Amino acid sequence: MISFKKMQQRYLSLVWKAILSVSFATFLASAGIVLFGKMTLDNNYEQERARIQRSYHQAFQGIMEDIKSDRVDLSWLIPTLLDGSIAKTEALKVIKKLIDGNWFQIELESDIESAFLFTKEGRLVGNWGNSQYEEQLKEGLDFVAKNESPFDSILCMESCIHFHASPFLHNGDFIGIFIFGIDLADTVLQMKNITGSDVGILTPVSKLSRKGLLQIQPWSINVLALTELEKNTPLLLEFSKKHPSGLPRKARILNSEGKTYELITFPFKDNNNTTLLIIEDITESITALNHATALYGIGGLLSMLFSGWVLLILLLRPSSRLKNLVNLLPLIARKQYSLITDVFTSKKRWLFKDEIDVLESAAHDLIDTLKELDEQVIQRTLRLSDQARELQNEKNFIDKILDTTQVIILTIDSTGLISSANKYAEFLTGYQETDLLGKKFTELFVTEEISEFIQASKTYLVEKRKKTFQFECPIHALEGNELYISWFLSPLVVEDSESNAIPNTLVVGLDLTERKKSENQLTWLAEHDPLTSLYNRRKFEKELELAISVASRYDHTSALIFFDIDQFKYVNDSSGHQIGDELLIKVAEKLQKTTRKSDVVARFGGDEFIILAPNITQRHAEDFVQKLCSEMTTVVIADGNEQHRVSISAGLLMFPEQNCTAQDLLASVDIAMYRAKEQGRGGWRLASNEDINRHEIRKRVTWKTNIEKALEDNRLMLYYQPIMSIANRKITHYECLLRMLSPTDEIIPPGMFIETAEKTGLILHLDQRVLELAFMKQAELIEQGFDVKLSLNLSGEMLSNRETFNIITRLLDTYRLEASNFIFEVTETQAVTSLQAAHDLILNIKSIGGSFALDDFGVGFSSMNYLKKLRVNYLKIDGSFIKNITNSYEDQLFVNAIKSVGQGMSIKTIAEFVENEAILEVLSAMGIDYAQGYHIGKPMPEPEFHIAKSVKKQTERIQ
């Protein structure tokens, strides 16, 4: 065991050090006291001078404010003298006359030495008193004219004048600018009275300065005013030589001829070039300061000598005890507590404690505390180790979350460099982590503008103290593909909330690429035909509206070419919709190759196409449509061994036409196309005033508007015509007939508007409205306890529409109805023209329990072969065979044949146009199943349910 004596270190005793250094310490202490005393006096003196300077500055500002507050503002005083009835144009002249007559009194009572009156445009109306400053008033005029608020300035030439410019109002209108000035010469005298020192006003030398003024050449400054001029002029010249760079803005000391002066400058608030100078004699205060410093030094030296002697006496005894304590410190440092206990066993108690007593007591406490702390450190180290393991586990868990989450997570340092990235960022962008780290975040983006925007957004987060900034923009992945990302930027820890430094930023990116593609696709579908990729009708009509405006504005002609494919329905019915669709695609491709880049091409619906050729002459348009007809004949599509060659019928129209809207033009070119079809397929027809009836176009446009308005305002209604079973004279179902209600509540029959609806494409909307009204009515009838079927007519467009069956099933679900409650009708001609579509719809309707009727049978194709493909439930015999059946053997023969075919194929027959009892008796004898006509019942707004016991009762009811 190492003994305590062996561990004692040899060193120079503190007593000897004190004896050797006391003399040197005494000297240093005395010098320090003197220096400290001098610094204290100097500091107190400087503080006192600073206080005095502030009081001077406050006094100066007070004088300036008094000047402003004591003035009489003529800009509001004089208008009160004006009569409110005076016109604005005369008001300034009246004011000028008022001031001309009262200027002497104004100058005497208000201390105003000059005044100016200007119009609000800056034209001088009048000036009074000193006018030499007129050229320097432009800044104040511009400010008041722009802001309609007062403006103060100080201008100095021979003297300094305080000018106040204010807007001049008359009856609340800004009509002029009034400027008046007050001489600041009294400021010098007031400041001298307040400070007791000499005061002057200095201003820079300018071209306008008057000769003869006192100038301080090194500073290029004129002395406009100075008290004690003869005494202070040499002082200023001497001071300017010592400071040639310019008049100091802070207080400066000048020693001259055994005296000390302090020069203090204050700039005028409204003219920083002009300065108020105070020259104060501080010789006595400096002398007093030096005397105080000397006395302080002598006193300090004596006190330090005495203190050094006392210190030497006091150090002799405690030094030995302190030595023991010093020797213990290395043992404490080495934590050799057992050795310390052997040497330093117990605390000694003294009657009068000194610092060493306290130090010894503290040493004991320190040893005890260190022992306890060492034990606590050991325990804490163990706990920290456990916490470190927990933190590492949490970090691993967070890292796993960041790497598996399906969003980009980056951190960016204050310089914009990526400092961390998760695995999904690597996966989505294609970059490796080593490529991303240290890369500028803005380099990921497509354009330089976006990069600048991002940098600005980070600054925005700091300046506005926002938590998150969100924006959407694309980035380039490593392989070059574009990713559309929604970015969220959030600042990380901001150490100083008042700092505007850009902190590290957390960036979260949500991949919206697929959603953006879907949105773009929806936008594209809203304007394009999905089959041919051409514009659709809605987009084309917008382009046509624009083309009409451009053609009218620049006075050039354009062309519309409207065509459809001849016998296209035959291709659809014989080869199927797939071949028909391929044919439409090939026609669209040929159109795109044949037309110009500036032309607008659209599919109008079905097999109809339209071309807008802007800025083209009629001759070139005719050549183009002829070429189009020829080019289309080269389009061929094969269906097995059968080939379909395309031919088109086209209408050509040149515009603009006076007083013709886009709908007028479309109607005209549509009629021209039909005229071309009437002349023979494969040709075209030019729309002109000679062969197109304008009344017909106007009528179509008017009815189109009426139909759209009726659809919008729910002014469409159904009438119901009964259909009677001839065998038992019961009303089994009603045919729903569409009517339009005019704005004057008149009933409009369908013959007035159905043709227009078919021509303008509104027939589908009417069909859907009929379905909705009929299904709604059927739901009411069932709720009322009536068991009756409703028969609904479908147009050819509805028959060919692939969504018709979905529309019907959706309405059945909406109103909770069964398909067996309805009979759907199409004409024989429509069914045969769209044979495949009719076949498919009939099968679908029958599969859910519905029925189908073939209307107007006998006037169309009347082929028994079609009936094998069209498995309908009812044949409605056209009324042309019924109304004369009592007198026509041929009609009887034809109707009887239809009945026989129907019975053989289990199809019920319905006779239309049953107008009297005689017709009904003939039909009954033939075995016709149902009758419909005015003898049975007229169309009515509500169904009437009854059983006709006899024809007489039935007739009486109808009458």
Coordinates of N, CA and C in Angstrom, one line a residue, residues 461-610:
L461 N -42.2 28.5 -45.8 CA -42.4 27.8 -44.6 C -41.8 28.5 -43.4
V462 N -40.6 29.1 -43.6 CA -39.9 29.8 -42.5 C -40.5 31.1 -42.2
E463 N -40.7 31.9 -43.2 CA -41.2 33.3 -43.0 C -42.6 33.3 -42.5
K464 N -43.5 32.4 -43.0 CA -44.9 32.4 -42.6 C -45.1 31.5 -41.4
R465 N -44.1 30.8 -40.9 CA -44.2 29.9 -39.8 C -45.3 28.8 -40.0
K466 N -45.3 28.3 -41.3 CA -46.3 27.3 -41.6 C -45.7 25.9 -41.3
K467 N -46.6 24.9 -41.0 CA -46.1 23.6 -40.7 C -46.0 22.7 -41.9
T468 N -46.8 23.0 -43.0 CA -46.8 22.1 -44.2 C -47.0 23.0 -45.4
F469 N -46.3 22.6 -46.5 CA -46.5 23.2 -47.8 C -46.8 22.1 -48.8
Q470 N -47.9 22.1 -49.5 CA -48.2 21.1 -50.4 C -48.3 21.6 -51.8
F471 N -47.8 20.8 -52.8 CA -48.0 21.1 -54.2 C -47.8 19.8 -55.0
E472 N -48.3 19.9 -56.2 CA -48.2 18.7 -57.1 C -47.4 19.1 -58.4
C473 N -46.5 18.2 -58.8 CA -45.7 18.4 -60.0 C -45.0 17.1 -60.4
P474 N -44.7 16.9 -61.6 CA -44.0 15.7 -62.1 C -42.5 15.7 -61.8
I475 N -41.9 14.5 -61.7 CA -40.5 14.3 -61.7 C -40.1 13.3 -62.7
H476 N -38.8 13.3 -63.0 CA -38.2 12.3 -63.9 C -37.6 11.2 -63.1
A477 N -38.0 9.9 -63.4 CA -37.4 8.8 -62.8 C -36.1 8.5 -63.6
L478 N -35.3 7.6 -63.1 CA -34.0 7.3 -63.7 C -34.1 6.8 -65.1
E479 N -35.1 6.0 -65.4 CA -35.3 5.5 -66.8 C -35.9 6.5 -67.7
G480 N -36.3 7.8 -67.2 CA -36.8 8.8 -68.1 C -38.3 8.9 -68.0
N481 N -39.0 8.0 -67.4 CA -40.4 8.1 -67.3 C -40.8 9.2 -66.3
E482 N -42.0 9.8 -66.6 CA -42.4 10.9 -65.8 C -43.4 10.4 -64.7
L483 N -43.1 10.8 -63.5 CA -44.0 10.4 -62.3 C -44.7 11.7 -61.8
Y484 N -46.0 11.6 -61.6 CA -46.7 12.8 -61.1 C -46.9 12.6 -59.6
I485 N -46.3 13.4 -58.8 CA -46.2 13.3 -57.3 C -46.9 14.5 -56.6
S486 N -47.6 14.1 -55.5 CA -48.1 15.2 -54.6 C -47.1 15.3 -53.5
W487 N -46.5 16.5 -53.4 CA -45.4 16.7 -52.4 C -45.9 17.4 -51.2
F488 N -45.4 17.0 -50.0 CA -45.7 17.7 -48.7 C -44.4 18.0 -48.1
L489 N -44.1 19.3 -47.9 CA -42.9 19.8 -47.3 C -43.2 20.3 -45.9
S490 N -42.4 19.8 -44.9 CA -42.6 20.3 -43.5 C -41.2 20.5 -43.0
P491 N -41.0 21.7 -42.3 CA -39.7 21.9 -41.6 C -39.5 21.0 -40.4
L492 N -38.3 20.6 -40.3 CA -38.0 19.8 -39.1 C -37.8 20.7 -37.9
V493 N -36.9 20.4 -36.9 CA -36.8 21.2 -35.7 C -36.2 22.6 -36.1
V494 N -36.9 23.7 -35.7 CA -36.4 25.0 -35.9 C -35.9 25.5 -34.5
E495 N -34.6 25.6 -34.4 CA -34.0 25.9 -33.1 C -34.3 27.3 -32.6
D496 N -34.3 28.2 -33.5 CA -34.6 29.6 -33.1 C -35.9 30.0 -33.8
S497 N -37.0 30.2 -33.1 CA -38.2 30.5 -33.7 C -38.2 31.9 -34.4
E498 N -37.3 32.7 -34.0 CA -37.2 34.1 -34.6 C -36.2 34.1 -35.8
S499 N -35.6 33.0 -36.0 CA -34.6 33.0 -37.1 C -35.2 32.7 -38.4
N500 N -34.7 33.4 -39.5 CA -35.2 33.1 -40.8 C -34.4 32.2 -41.6
A501 N -33.5 31.5 -41.0 CA -32.6 30.5 -41.6 C -33.4 29.4 -42.1
I502 N -33.1 28.8 -43.3 CA -33.9 27.7 -43.8 C -33.5 26.4 -43.0
P503 N -34.4 25.7 -42.4 CA -34.0 24.5 -41.6 C -34.0 23.3 -42.5
N504 N -33.6 22.2 -41.9 CA -33.8 20.9 -42.6 C -35.3 20.7 -42.9
T505 N -35.6 20.0 -44.0 CA -37.0 19.8 -44.4 C -37.3 18.3 -44.6
L506 N -38.5 17.9 -44.1 CA -39.0 16.6 -44.3 C -39.9 16.7 -45.6
V507 N -39.6 15.8 -46.5 CA -40.4 15.8 -47.8 C -41.1 14.4 -47.9
V508 N -42.4 14.5 -48.1 CA -43.2 13.2 -48.3 C -43.9 13.3 -49.6
G509 N -43.7 12.3 -50.5 CA -44.2 12.3 -51.8 C -45.2 11.2 -52.0
L510 N -46.4 11.5 -52.5 CA -47.5 10.5 -52.7 C -47.6 10.4 -54.2
D511 N -47.5 9.1 -54.7 CA -47.5 8.9 -56.2 C -48.9 9.0 -56.7
L512 N -49.2 10.0 -57.5 CA -50.5 10.1 -58.2 C -50.5 9.9 -59.7
T513 N -49.4 9.1 -60.1 CA -49.3 8.9 -61.6 C -50.5 8.3 -62.2
E514 N -50.9 7.1 -61.6 CA -52.0 6.4 -62.1 C -53.3 7.2 -62.1
R515 N -53.5 8.0 -61.0 CA -54.7 8.8 -60.9 C -54.7 9.9 -61.9
K516 N -53.5 10.5 -62.1 CA -53.4 11.5 -63.1 C -53.7 11.0 -64.5
K517 N -53.2 9.8 -64.8 CA -53.5 9.2 -66.1 C -55.0 9.0 -66.3
S518 N -55.6 8.6 -65.2 CA -57.1 8.4 -65.3 C -57.8 9.7 -65.5
E519 N -57.4 10.7 -64.8 CA -58.0 12.1 -65.0 C -57.8 12.5 -66.4
N520 N -56.6 12.3 -67.0 CA -56.3 12.7 -68.3 C -57.2 11.9 -69.3
Q521 N -57.3 10.6 -69.0 CA -58.1 9.8 -69.8 C -59.6 10.2 -69.8
L522 N -60.1 10.6 -68.6 CA -61.5 11.1 -68.5 C -61.6 12.4 -69.3
T523 N -60.6 13.3 -69.2 CA -60.7 14.5 -69.9 C -60.7 14.3 -71.4
W524 N -59.9 13.3 -71.8 CA -59.8 12.9 -73.3 C -61.1 12.4 -73.7
L525 N -61.7 11.5 -72.9 CA -63.0 10.9 -73.3 C -64.1 11.9 -73.3
A526 N -64.0 13.0 -72.5 CA -65.1 14.0 -72.6 C -65.1 14.7 -73.9
E527 N -64.0 14.7 -74.6 CA -63.9 15.4 -75.9 C -63.7 14.6 -77.1
H528 N -63.5 13.3 -76.9 CA -63.2 12.4 -78.1 C -64.2 11.2 -78.1
D529 N -64.3 10.7 -79.3 CA -65.1 9.5 -79.5 C -64.1 8.3 -79.2
P530 N -64.4 7.5 -78.2 CA -63.5 6.4 -77.8 C -63.2 5.4 -78.9
L531 N -64.1 5.2 -79.9 CA -63.9 4.2 -80.9 C -62.9 4.7 -81.9
T532 N -63.1 5.9 -82.4 CA -62.2 6.4 -83.6 C -61.2 7.4 -83.1
S533 N -61.2 7.8 -81.8 CA -60.3 8.8 -81.3 C -60.4 10.2 -81.9
L534 N -61.5 10.4 -82.7 CA -61.8 11.7 -83.2 C -62.5 12.5 -82.2
Y535 N -62.6 13.8 -82.4 CA -63.5 14.7 -81.6 C -64.9 14.1 -81.6
N536 N -65.6 14.3 -80.4 CA -67.0 14.0 -80.4 C -67.8 15.3 -80.7
R537 N -69.2 15.1 -80.7 CA -70.0 16.2 -81.1 C -69.9 17.4 -80.3
R538 N -69.8 17.2 -79.0 CA -69.8 18.4 -78.1 C -68.5 19.2 -78.3
K539 N -67.4 18.5 -78.4 CA -66.1 19.2 -78.7 C -66.2 19.9 -80.1
F540 N -66.7 19.3 -81.1 CA -66.8 19.9 -82.4 C -67.6 21.1 -82.4
E541 N -68.7 21.1 -81.7 CA -69.6 22.3 -81.6 C -68.9 23.5 -81.0
K542 N -68.0 23.2 -80.0 CA -67.2 24.3 -79.4 C -66.2 24.9 -80.5
E543 N -65.6 23.9 -81.2 CA -64.6 24.4 -82.2 C -65.3 25.2 -83.3
L544 N -66.6 24.7 -83.7 CA -67.3 25.4 -84.7 C -67.7 26.8 -84.3
E545 N -68.1 27.0 -83.0 CA -68.4 28.3 -82.5 C -67.2 29.3 -82.7
L546 N -66.0 28.7 -82.3 CA -64.8 29.5 -82.4 C -64.5 29.8 -83.8
A547 N -64.7 28.9 -84.7 CA -64.3 29.1 -86.2 C -65.3 30.1 -86.8
I548 N -66.5 30.1 -86.4 CA -67.5 31.1 -86.9 C -67.0 32.5 -86.5
S549 N -66.6 32.7 -85.2 CA -66.1 34.0 -84.7 C -64.9 34.4 -85.5
V550 N -63.9 33.5 -85.7 CA -62.7 33.9 -86.4 C -63.0 34.2 -87.8
A551 N -63.9 33.4 -88.5 CA -64.2 33.7 -89.9 C -64.9 35.0 -90.1
S552 N -65.8 35.4 -89.1 CA -66.5 36.7 -89.2 C -65.5 37.8 -88.9
R553 N -64.6 37.6 -88.0 CA -63.7 38.7 -87.6 C -62.7 39.0 -88.7
Y554 N -62.1 38.0 -89.3 CA -61.1 38.2 -90.3 C -61.6 38.1 -91.8
D555 N -62.9 37.9 -91.9 CA -63.6 37.9 -93.2 C -62.9 36.9 -94.2
H556 N -62.8 35.7 -93.8 CA -62.4 34.6 -94.7 C -63.4 33.5 -94.6
T557 N -63.5 32.7 -95.6 CA -64.5 31.6 -95.7 C -63.9 30.3 -95.2
S558 N -64.8 29.5 -94.6 CA -64.5 28.2 -94.1 C -65.6 27.3 -94.6
A559 N -65.3 26.0 -94.4 CA -66.2 25.0 -95.0 C -66.6 23.9 -93.9
L560 N -67.8 23.4 -94.0 CA -68.3 22.3 -93.2 C -68.6 21.2 -94.2
I561 N -68.1 20.0 -93.9 CA -68.4 18.8 -94.7 C -69.0 17.8 -93.8
F562 N -70.3 17.4 -94.1 CA -71.0 16.4 -93.2 C -71.3 15.2 -94.1
F563 N -70.9 14.0 -93.6 CA -71.3 12.8 -94.4 C -71.6 11.6 -93.5
D564 N -72.3 10.7 -94.1 CA -72.5 9.4 -93.4 C -72.1 8.3 -94.4
I565 N -72.0 7.1 -93.9 CA -71.6 5.9 -94.7 C -72.8 5.3 -95.2
D566 N -72.9 5.1 -96.5 CA -74.0 4.5 -97.2 C -74.1 3.1 -96.8
Q567 N -75.4 2.6 -96.5 CA -75.7 1.3 -96.2 C -74.9 0.7 -95.0
F568 N -74.6 1.6 -94.0 CA -73.8 1.1 -92.9 C -74.6 0.1 -92.0
K569 N -75.9 0.4 -91.9 CA -76.7 -0.5 -91.1 C -76.7 -1.9 -91.7
Y570 N -76.6 -2.0 -93.0 CA -76.5 -3.4 -93.6 C -75.3 -4.1 -93.2
V571 N -74.1 -3.3 -93.1 CA -72.9 -3.9 -92.7 C -73.0 -4.4 -91.2
N572 N -73.6 -3.6 -90.4 CA -73.8 -3.9 -89.0 C -74.6 -5.2 -88.8
D573 N -75.8 -5.2 -89.6 CA -76.7 -6.3 -89.4 C -76.2 -7.6 -90.0
S574 N -75.5 -7.5 -91.2 CA -75.1 -8.7 -91.9 C -73.8 -9.3 -91.3
S575 N -72.9 -8.4 -90.8 CA -71.5 -8.9 -90.4 C -71.3 -8.6 -88.9
G576 N -72.2 -7.9 -88.2 CA -72.1 -7.7 -86.8 C -71.4 -6.4 -86.5
H577 N -71.6 -6.0 -85.2 CA -71.1 -4.7 -84.7 C -69.6 -4.6 -84.8
Q578 N -68.9 -5.8 -84.6 CA -67.4 -5.7 -84.6 C -66.9 -5.3 -85.9
I579 N -67.4 -5.9 -87.0 CA -67.0 -5.5 -88.3 C -67.4 -4.0 -88.6
G580 N -68.6 -3.6 -88.1 CA -69.0 -2.2 -88.3 C -68.0 -1.3 -87.6
D581 N -67.6 -1.6 -86.4 CA -66.7 -0.8 -85.6 C -65.3 -0.7 -86.4
E582 N -64.8 -1.8 -86.9 CA -63.6 -1.8 -87.7 C -63.7 -0.9 -88.9
L583 N -64.9 -0.9 -89.5 CA -65.1 -0.1 -90.7 C -65.1 1.4 -90.3
L584 N -65.7 1.8 -89.1 CA -65.7 3.2 -88.7 C -64.2 3.6 -88.4
I585 N -63.4 2.7 -87.8 CA -62.0 3.0 -87.5 C -61.2 3.3 -88.7
K586 N -61.5 2.5 -89.7 CA -60.7 2.7 -91.0 C -61.2 4.0 -91.7
V587 N -62.4 4.3 -91.6 CA -62.9 5.6 -92.2 C -62.2 6.7 -91.4
A588 N -62.2 6.7 -90.1 CA -61.5 7.7 -89.3 C -60.0 7.8 -89.7
E589 N -59.3 6.7 -89.9 CA -57.9 6.8 -90.2 C -57.8 7.4 -91.6
K590 N -58.7 7.1 -92.6 CA -58.6 7.7 -93.9 C -58.8 9.2 -93.8
L591 N -59.8 9.6 -92.9 CA -60.1 11.0 -92.8 C -58.8 11.8 -92.3
Q592 N -58.1 11.2 -91.3 CA -57.0 11.9 -90.7 C -55.8 12.0 -91.8
K593 N -55.7 11.0 -92.7 CA -54.7 11.1 -93.7 C -55.1 12.1 -94.8
T594 N -56.4 12.2 -95.0 CA -56.9 13.1 -96.2 C -57.0 14.5 -95.8
T595 N -57.3 14.8 -94.5 CA -57.5 16.2 -94.1 C -56.2 16.9 -93.8
R596 N -56.3 18.3 -93.7 CA -55.2 19.1 -93.3 C -55.0 19.1 -91.8
K597 N -53.8 19.5 -91.3 CA -53.6 19.6 -89.9 C -54.5 20.6 -89.2
S598 N -54.8 21.6 -90.0 CA -55.7 22.7 -89.4 C -57.1 22.3 -89.4
D599 N -57.5 21.2 -90.1 CA -58.9 20.8 -90.1 C -59.3 20.2 -88.8
V600 N -60.6 20.3 -88.4 CA -61.1 19.7 -87.2 C -62.1 18.6 -87.7
V601 N -61.8 17.3 -87.2 CA -62.5 16.2 -87.7 C -63.2 15.6 -86.5
A602 N -64.5 15.2 -86.6 CA -65.2 14.6 -85.5 C -66.2 13.5 -86.0
R603 N -66.5 12.6 -85.1 CA -67.6 11.6 -85.3 C -68.8 12.2 -84.6
F604 N -69.8 12.4 -85.4 CA -71.0 13.0 -84.9 C -72.0 12.0 -84.2
G605 N -71.8 10.8 -84.5 CA -72.7 9.7 -83.9 C -73.0 8.7 -85.0
G606 N -73.0 7.4 -84.5 CA -73.3 6.4 -85.5 C -72.3 6.3 -86.6
D607 N -72.8 6.5 -87.8 CA -71.9 6.4 -89.0 C -71.7 7.8 -89.6
E608 N -72.0 8.9 -88.8 CA -71.9 10.3 -89.3 C -70.6 10.9 -88.9
F609 N -70.0 11.6 -89.8 CA -68.7 12.3 -89.6 C -68.8 13.7 -90.1
I610 N -68.0 14.6 -89.5 CA -68.1 16.0 -89.9 C -66.7 16.6 -89.9

